[in-house]
Coordinates of C-alpha atoms and ligand atoms in Angstrom, one line a residue:
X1 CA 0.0 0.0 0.0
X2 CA 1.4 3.3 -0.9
X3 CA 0.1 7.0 0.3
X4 CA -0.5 10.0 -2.2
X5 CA 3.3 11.4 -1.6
X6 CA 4.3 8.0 -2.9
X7 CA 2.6 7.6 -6.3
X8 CA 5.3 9.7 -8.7
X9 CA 8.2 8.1 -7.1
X10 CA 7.3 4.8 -7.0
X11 CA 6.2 5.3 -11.2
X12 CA 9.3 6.3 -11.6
X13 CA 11.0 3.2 -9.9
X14 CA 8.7 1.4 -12.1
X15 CA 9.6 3.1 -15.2
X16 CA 13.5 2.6 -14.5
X17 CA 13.3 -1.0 -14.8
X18 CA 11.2 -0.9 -17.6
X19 CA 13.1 0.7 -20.5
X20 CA 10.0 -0.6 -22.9
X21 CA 8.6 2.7 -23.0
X22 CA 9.8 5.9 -24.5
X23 CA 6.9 7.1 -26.7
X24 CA 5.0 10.2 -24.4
X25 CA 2.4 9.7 -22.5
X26 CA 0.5 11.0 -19.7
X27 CA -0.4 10.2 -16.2
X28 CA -3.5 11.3 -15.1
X29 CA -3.9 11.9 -11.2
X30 CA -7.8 11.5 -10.9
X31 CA -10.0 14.0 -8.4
X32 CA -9.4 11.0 -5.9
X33 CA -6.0 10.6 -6.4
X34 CA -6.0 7.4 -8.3
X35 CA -4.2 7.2 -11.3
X36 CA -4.2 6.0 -14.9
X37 CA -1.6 6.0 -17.8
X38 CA -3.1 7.4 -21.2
X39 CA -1.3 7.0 -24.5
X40 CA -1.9 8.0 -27.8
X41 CA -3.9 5.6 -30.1
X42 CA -0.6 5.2 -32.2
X43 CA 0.9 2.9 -29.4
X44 CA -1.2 0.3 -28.8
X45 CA 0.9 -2.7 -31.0
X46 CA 3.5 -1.8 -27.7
X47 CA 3.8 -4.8 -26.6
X48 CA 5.5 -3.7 -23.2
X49 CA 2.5 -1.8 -22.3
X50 CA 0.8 -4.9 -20.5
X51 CA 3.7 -5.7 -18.4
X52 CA 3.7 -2.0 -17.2
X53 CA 0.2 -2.4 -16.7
X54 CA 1.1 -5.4 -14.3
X55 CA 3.5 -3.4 -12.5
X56 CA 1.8 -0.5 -11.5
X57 CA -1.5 -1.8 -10.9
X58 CA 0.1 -3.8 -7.8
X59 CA 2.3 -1.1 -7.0
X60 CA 0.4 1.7 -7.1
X61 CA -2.5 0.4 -4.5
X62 CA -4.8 1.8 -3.3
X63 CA -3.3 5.0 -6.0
X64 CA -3.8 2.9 -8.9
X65 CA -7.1 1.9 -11.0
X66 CA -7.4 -2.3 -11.5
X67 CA -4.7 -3.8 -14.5
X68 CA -7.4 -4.1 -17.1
X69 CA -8.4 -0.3 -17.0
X70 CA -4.8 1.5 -15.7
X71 CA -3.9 2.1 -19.3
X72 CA -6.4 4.1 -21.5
X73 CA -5.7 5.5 -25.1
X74 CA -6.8 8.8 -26.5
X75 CA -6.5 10.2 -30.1
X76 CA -4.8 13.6 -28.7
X77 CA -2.4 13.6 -25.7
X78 CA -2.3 17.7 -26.1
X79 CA -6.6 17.8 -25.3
X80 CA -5.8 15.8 -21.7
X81 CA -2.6 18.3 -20.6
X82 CA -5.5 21.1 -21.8
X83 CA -6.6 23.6 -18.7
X84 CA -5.1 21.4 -16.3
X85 CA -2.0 21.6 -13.7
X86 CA 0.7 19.3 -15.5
X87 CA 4.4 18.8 -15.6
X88 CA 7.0 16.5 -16.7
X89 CA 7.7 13.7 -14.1
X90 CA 11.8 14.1 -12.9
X91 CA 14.2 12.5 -15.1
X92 CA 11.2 10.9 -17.6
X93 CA 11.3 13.8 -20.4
X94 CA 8.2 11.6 -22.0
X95 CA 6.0 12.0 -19.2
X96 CA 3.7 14.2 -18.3
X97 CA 1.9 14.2 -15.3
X98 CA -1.9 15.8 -15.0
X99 CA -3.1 16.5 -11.9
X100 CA -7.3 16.7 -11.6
X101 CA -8.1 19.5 -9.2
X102 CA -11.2 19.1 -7.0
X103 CA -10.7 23.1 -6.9
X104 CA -10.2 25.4 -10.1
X105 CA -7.4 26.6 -8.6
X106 CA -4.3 26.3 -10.7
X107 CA -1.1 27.7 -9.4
X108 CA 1.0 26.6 -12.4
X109 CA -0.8 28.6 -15.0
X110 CA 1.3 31.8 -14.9
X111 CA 0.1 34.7 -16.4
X112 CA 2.9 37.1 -18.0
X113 CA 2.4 40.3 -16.9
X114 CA -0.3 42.4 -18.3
X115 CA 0.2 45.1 -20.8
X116 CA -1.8 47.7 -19.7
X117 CA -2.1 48.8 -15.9
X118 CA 0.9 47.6 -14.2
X119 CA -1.1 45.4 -11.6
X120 CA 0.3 44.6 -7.9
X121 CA -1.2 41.7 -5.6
X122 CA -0.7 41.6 -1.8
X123 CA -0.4 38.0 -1.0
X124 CA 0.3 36.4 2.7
X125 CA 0.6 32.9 4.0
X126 CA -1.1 34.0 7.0
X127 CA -3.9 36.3 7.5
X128 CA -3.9 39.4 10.1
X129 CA -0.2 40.7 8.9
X130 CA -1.3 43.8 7.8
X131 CA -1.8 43.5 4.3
X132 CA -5.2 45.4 3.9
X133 CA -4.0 48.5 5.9
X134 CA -0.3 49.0 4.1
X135 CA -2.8 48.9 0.9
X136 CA -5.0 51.4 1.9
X137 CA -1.8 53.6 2.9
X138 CA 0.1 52.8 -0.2
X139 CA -3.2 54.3 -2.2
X140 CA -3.4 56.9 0.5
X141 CA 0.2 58.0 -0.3
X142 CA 0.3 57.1 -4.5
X143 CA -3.0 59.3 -4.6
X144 CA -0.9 62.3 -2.8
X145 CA 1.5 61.8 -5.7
X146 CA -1.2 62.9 -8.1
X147 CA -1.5 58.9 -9.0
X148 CA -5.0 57.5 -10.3
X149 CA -4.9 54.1 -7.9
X150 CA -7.9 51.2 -8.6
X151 CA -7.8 48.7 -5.3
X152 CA -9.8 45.7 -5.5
X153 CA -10.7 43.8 -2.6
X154 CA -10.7 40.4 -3.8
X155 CA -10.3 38.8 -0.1
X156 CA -14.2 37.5 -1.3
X157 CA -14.4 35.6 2.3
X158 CA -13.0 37.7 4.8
X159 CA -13.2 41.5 3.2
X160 CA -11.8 44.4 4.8
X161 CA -10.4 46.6 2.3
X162 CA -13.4 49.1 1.3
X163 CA -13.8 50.0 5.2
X164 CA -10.5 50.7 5.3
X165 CA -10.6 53.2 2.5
X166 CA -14.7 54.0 2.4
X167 CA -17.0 55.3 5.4
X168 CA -20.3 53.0 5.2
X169 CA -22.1 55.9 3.1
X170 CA -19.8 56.1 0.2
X171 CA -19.7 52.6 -0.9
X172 CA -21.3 51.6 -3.7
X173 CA -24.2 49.3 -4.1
X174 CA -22.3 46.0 -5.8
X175 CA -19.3 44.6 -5.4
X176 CA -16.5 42.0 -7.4
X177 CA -19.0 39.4 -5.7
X178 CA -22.1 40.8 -7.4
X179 CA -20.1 40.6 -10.9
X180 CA -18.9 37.5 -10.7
X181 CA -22.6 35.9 -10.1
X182 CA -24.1 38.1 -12.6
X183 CA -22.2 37.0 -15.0
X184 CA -22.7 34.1 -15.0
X185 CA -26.2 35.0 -16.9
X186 CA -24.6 37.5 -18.9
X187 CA -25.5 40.7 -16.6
X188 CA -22.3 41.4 -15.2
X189 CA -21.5 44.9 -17.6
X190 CA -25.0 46.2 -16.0
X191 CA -23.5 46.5 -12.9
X192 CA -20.1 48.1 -14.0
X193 CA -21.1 51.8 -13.2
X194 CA -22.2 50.9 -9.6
X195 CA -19.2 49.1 -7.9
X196 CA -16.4 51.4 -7.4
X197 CA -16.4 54.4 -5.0
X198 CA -14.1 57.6 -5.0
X199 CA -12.4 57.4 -1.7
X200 CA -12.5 60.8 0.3
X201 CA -8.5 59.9 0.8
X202 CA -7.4 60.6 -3.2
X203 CA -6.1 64.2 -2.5
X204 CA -4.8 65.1 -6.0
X205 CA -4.9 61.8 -7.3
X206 CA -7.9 59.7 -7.1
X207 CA -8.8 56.0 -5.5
X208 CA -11.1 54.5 -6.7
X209 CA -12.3 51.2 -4.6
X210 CA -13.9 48.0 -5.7
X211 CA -15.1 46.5 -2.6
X212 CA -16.0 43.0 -2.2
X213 CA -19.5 43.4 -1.8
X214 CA -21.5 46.5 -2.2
X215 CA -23.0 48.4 0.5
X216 CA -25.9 46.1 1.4
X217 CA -24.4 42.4 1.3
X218 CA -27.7 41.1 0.5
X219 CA -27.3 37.8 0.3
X220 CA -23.8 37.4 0.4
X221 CA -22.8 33.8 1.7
X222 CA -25.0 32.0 -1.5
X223 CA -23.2 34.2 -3.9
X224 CA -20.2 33.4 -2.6
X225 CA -21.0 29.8 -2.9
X226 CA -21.5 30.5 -7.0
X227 CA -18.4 33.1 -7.5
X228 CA -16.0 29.8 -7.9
X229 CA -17.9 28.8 -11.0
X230 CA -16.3 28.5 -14.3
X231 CA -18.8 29.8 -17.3
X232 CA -19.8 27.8 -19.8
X233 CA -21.3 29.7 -22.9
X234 CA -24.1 28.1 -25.6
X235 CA -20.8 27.1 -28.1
X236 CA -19.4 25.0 -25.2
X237 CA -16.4 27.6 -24.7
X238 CA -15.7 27.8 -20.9
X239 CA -14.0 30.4 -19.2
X240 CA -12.6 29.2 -15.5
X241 CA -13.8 31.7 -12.6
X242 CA -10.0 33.3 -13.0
X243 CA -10.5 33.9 -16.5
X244 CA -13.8 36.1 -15.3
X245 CA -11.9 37.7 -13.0
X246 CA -9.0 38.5 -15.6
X247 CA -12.3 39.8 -17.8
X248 CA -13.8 42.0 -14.4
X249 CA -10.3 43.7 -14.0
X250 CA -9.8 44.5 -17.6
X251 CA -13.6 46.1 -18.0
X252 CA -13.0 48.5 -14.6
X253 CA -9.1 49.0 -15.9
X254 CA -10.8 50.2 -19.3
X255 CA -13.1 52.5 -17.3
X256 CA -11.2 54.0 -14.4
X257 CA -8.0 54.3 -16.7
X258 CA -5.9 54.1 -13.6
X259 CA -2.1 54.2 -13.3
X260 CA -1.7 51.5 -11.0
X261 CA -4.2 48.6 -9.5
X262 CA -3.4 47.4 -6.0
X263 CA -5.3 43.8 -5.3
X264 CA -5.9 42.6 -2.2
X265 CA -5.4 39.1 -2.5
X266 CA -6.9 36.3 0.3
X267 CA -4.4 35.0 2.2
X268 CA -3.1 31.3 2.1
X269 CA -2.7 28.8 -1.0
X270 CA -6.1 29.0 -2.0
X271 CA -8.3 29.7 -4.9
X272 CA -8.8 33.1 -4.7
X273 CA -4.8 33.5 -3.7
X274 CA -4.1 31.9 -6.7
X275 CA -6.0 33.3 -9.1
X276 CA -4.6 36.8 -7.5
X277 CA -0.7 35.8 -7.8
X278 CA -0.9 33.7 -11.0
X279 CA -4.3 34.8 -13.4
X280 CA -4.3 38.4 -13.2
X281 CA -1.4 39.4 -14.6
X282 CA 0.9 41.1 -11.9
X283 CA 3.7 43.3 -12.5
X284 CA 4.6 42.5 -8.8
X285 CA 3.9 40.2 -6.1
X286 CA 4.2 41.4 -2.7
X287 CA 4.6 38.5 0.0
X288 CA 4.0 39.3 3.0
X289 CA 6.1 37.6 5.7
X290 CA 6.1 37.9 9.5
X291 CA 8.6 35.4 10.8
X292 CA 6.8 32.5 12.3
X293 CA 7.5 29.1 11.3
X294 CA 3.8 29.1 9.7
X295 CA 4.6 31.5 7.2
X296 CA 8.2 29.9 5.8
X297 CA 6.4 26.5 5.4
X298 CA 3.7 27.6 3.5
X299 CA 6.1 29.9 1.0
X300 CA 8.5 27.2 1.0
X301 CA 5.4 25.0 -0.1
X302 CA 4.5 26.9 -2.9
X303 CA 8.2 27.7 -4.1
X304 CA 8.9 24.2 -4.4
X305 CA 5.4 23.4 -6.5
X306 CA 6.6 25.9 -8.7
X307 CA 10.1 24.3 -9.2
X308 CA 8.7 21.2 -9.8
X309 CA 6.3 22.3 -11.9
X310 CA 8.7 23.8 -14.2
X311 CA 7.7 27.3 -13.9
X312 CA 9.5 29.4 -11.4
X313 CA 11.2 31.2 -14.2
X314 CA 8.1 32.4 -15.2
X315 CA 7.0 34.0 -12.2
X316 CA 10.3 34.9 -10.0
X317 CA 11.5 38.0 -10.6
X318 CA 8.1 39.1 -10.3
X319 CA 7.9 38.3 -6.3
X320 CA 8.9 40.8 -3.8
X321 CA 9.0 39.9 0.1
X322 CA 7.8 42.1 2.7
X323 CA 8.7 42.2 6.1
X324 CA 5.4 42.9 7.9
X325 CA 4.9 44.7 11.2
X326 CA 8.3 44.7 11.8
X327 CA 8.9 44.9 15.9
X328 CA 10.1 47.9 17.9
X329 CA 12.3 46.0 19.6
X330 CA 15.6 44.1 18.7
X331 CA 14.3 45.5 14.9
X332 CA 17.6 44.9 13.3
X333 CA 18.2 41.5 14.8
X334 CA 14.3 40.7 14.0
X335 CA 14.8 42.3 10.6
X336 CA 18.3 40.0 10.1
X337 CA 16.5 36.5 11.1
X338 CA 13.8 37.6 8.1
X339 CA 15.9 38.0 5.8
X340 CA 17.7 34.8 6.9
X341 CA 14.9 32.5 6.2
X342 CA 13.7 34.4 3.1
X343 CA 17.0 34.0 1.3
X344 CA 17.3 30.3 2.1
X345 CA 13.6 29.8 0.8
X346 CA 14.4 31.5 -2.4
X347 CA 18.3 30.0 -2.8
X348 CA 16.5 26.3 -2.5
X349 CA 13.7 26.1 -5.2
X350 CA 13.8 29.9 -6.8
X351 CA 17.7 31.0 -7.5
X352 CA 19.8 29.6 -10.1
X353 CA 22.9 27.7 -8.6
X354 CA 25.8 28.7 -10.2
X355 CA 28.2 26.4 -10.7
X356 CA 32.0 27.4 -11.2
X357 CA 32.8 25.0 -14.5
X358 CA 28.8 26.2 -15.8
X359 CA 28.9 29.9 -15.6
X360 CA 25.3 31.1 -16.4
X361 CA 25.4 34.2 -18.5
X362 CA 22.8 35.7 -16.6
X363 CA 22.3 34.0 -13.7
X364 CA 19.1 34.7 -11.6
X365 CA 20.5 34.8 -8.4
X366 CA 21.3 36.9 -5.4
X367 CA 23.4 37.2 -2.0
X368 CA 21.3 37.1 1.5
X369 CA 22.5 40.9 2.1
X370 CA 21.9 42.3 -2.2
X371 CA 19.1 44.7 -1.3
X372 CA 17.6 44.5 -4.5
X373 CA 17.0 40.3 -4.1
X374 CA 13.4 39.7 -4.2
X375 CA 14.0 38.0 -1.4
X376 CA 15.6 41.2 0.8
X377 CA 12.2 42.1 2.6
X378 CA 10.8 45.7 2.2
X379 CA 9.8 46.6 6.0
X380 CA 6.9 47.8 6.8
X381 CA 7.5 48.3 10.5
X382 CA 4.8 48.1 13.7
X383 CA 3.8 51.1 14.9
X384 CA 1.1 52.2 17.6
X385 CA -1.1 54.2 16.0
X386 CA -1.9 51.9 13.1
X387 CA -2.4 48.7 15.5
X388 CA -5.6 49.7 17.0
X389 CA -9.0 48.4 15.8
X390 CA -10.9 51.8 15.1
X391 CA -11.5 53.0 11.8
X392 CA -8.2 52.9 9.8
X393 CA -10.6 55.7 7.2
X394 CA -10.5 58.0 9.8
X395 CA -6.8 57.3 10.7
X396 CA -5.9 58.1 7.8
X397 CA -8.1 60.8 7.1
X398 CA -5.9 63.0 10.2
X399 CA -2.7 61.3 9.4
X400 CA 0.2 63.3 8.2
X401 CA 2.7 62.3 5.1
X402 CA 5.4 61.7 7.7
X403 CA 4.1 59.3 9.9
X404 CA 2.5 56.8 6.6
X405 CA 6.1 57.6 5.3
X406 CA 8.1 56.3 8.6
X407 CA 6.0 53.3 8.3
X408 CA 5.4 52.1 4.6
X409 CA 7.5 54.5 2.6
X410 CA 10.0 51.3 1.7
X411 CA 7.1 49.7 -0.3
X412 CA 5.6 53.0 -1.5
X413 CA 9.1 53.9 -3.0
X414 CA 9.4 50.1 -4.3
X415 CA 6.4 50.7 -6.4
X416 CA 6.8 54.4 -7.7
X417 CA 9.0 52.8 -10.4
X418 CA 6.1 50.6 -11.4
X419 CA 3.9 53.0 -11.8
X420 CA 6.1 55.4 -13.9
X421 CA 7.3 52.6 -16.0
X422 CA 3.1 51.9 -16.9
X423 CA 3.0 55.2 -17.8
X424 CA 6.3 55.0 -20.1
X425 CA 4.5 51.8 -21.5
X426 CA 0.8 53.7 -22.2
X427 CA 1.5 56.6 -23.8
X428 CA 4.8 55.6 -24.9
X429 CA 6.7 58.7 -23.5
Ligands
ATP1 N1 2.1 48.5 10.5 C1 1.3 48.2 11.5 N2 1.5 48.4 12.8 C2 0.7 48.1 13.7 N3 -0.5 47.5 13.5 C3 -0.9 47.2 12.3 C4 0.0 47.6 11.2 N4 -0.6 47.1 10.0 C5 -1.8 46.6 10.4 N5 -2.0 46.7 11.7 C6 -3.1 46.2 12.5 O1 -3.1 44.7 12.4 C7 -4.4 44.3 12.3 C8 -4.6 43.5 10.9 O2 -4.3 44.4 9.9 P1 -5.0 44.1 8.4 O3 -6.4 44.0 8.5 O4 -4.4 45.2 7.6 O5 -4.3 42.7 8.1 P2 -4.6 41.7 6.9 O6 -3.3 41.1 6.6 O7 -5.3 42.5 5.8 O8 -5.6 40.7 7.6 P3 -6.7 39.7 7.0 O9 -5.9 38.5 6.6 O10 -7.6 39.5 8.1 O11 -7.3 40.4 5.8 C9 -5.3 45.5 12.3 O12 -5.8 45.6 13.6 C10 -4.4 46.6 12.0 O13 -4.9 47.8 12.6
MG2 MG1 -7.1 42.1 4.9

């Protein structure tokens, strides 16, 4: 008997003594984690196919479907990998394993970085790090700059956002949760007008918030039950729920014409998180990081998926870490253990190794103290008068430049750059 974590290595002990098979072919991980290998109709005359079949039927139990039905055959190979996680299986360039989701959550599918907007996500591992309230002070202090700032609140389960940025008059009647039901019978653009507030913080610039739900929540917890669903059109065309989410962001981005869109992602490897960090697009990626032994499992968890995966290239030098609520006291030594366990997270499944006889030309890859590493945390440090519970709207409605600056001004400087650079790219100056 074998357990889930056991399945791809013991196929590939399998595969090792069994030289038979070279052609490609797929192993499909089912919702229930039982597997099946499918090959393309052209190999069937393989005659090594039945002793395989042997094999990992009785070594693949309880993980493994009965001999006569563990091998299937399918006229396309490319239709199965279609939509779905996948990745080659270590050392087996021929094999690619397909892994059935029960959720549409697909945290392989990465999304180069949209060209319009530049679009930042504030991810966590662990909720209650301050993620909402640096967001609401990064728009406080982009919109004194003169910037045009969307924030969407797309923590759909726990929102918090819109308070933080919109007293209980001023918010609008829907929000992304209205949408994303709506459309789903093709009312979504009716709604477009009424789900966005001006924020009485936007000074010279103007912040515009998308809240989660709109003023009334009406009947919130049976539309979030539907939010998740993918769409499926008359011509059979189906659009996942990220894909409508991608569509949402690119209707309000063509509306609001904003310079930068801040999106408050959930926190944890979820589906909404990982539509946030992978679907939409982001020019950056701001992980937030307090150091508990919580948070550096569940980063190093995700890291590693994407390694395997084969697609941390794709997304790396799009990640910034961010050292939340940064103690008072012993700061630096705090500040110096953060780092610490940031680098080694990134230096094991995210930098390149560079070897001394195979000198990469440009080598992705940074020292624990290079300040411009991904991994070298931006601080955002604790401080008194943003800890307490009261209205963080009317905080920031007395607060003075200095005292957001003293707290979050090493991400607000980190993403002035982005936003200029989105301008550079829109009107091509
Ligand atoms: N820099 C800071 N210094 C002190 N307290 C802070 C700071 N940032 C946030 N807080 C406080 O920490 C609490 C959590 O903040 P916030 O709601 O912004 O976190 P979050 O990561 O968005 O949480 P959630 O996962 O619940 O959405 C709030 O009470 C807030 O006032
Ligand atoms: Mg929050």
């Amino acid at each position: 008997m074998i357990v889930f974590d056991e399945i791809l290595s013991t196929i590939s002990e399998i595969l090792r003594d069994n030289s038979g098979i070279t052609e490609p072919f797929v192993i499909n991980r089912d919702l229930n984690g039982r597997v099946r290998m499918i090959f393309s109709e052209t190999s069937r005359e393989n005659k090594n196919l039945e002793t395989l079949a042997a094999k990992m039927a009785e070594r693949l139990t309880p993980h493994g479907f009965p001999m006569e039905s563990i091998v299937a055959f399918e006229p396309s190979l490319e239709l199965i990998k279609a939509n779905v996680p996948s990745f080659t299986l270590e050392s087996f360039k021929n094999v690619t394993v397909v892994d059935r989701l029960a959720v549409d959550a697909d945290w392989t599918n990465i999304c180069p970085p949209s060209d319009g907007t530049p679009r930042v996500v504030f991810f966590s591992i662990k909720g209650g790090v301050g993620r909402s309230t640096t967001m609401a002070a990064t728009a406080w202090a982009l919109a004194q700059n003169g910037e045009r700032v969307m924030v969407l609140d797309l923590d759909l389960e726990s929102p918090g956002l819109s308070s933080y940025l919109l007293p209980e008059e001023r918010r609008p009647k829907y929000g992304v949760t209205d949408w994303l039901v709506e459309d789903l019978v093709d009312n979504g653009d009716s709604l477009l007008n009424d789900m966005f507030a001006l924020s009485e913080l936007s000074h010279d610039g103007a912040i515009y918030v998308v809240p989660a739900h709109g003023k009334i929540p009406g009947e919130y917890v049976p539309k979030l039950g539907r939010v998740w669903m993918p769409k499926v059109c008359q011509d059979g065309t189906r659009t996942s729920w990220a894909g409508r989410l991608g569509q949402l962001l690119a209707a309000l981005e063509a509306r609001l014409q904003p310079d930068i869109i801040l999106i408050d992602s959930r926190a944890g490897i979820d589906e909404i998180s990982s539509a946030c960090v992978t679907d939409l697009g982001a020019k950056k990626i701001l992980l937030f990081a307090i150091d508990s032994e919580q948070t550096w499992t569940g980063y190093d968890i995700l890291f590693k998926y994407w390694l395997k995966t084969g697609v941390a290239e794709e997304i790396r030098d799009r990640l910034q870490m961010i050292g939340a609520m940064i103690p008072e006291v012993d700061s630096d030594k705090y500040f110096d253990g953060l780092c610490e366990r940031a680098w080694d997270i990134f230096r094991d499944s995210l930098y390149d190794e560079i070897s001394v006889d195979k000198a990469e030309s440009n080598p992705f890859s940074y020292d624990k103290g290079e300040e411009s590493a991904p991994h070298f945390p931006w601080k955002i440090r604790w401080n008194r008068s943003f800890a307490s519970l009261q209205s963080i709207h009317y905080r920031m409605l007395a607060t003075d430049g200095g005292e957001v600056d003293s707290v979050f001004g090493p991400l607000i400087d980190g993403l002035l750059p982005i936003v200029d650079e989105g301008k550079v790219d829109s009107y091509g100056e």
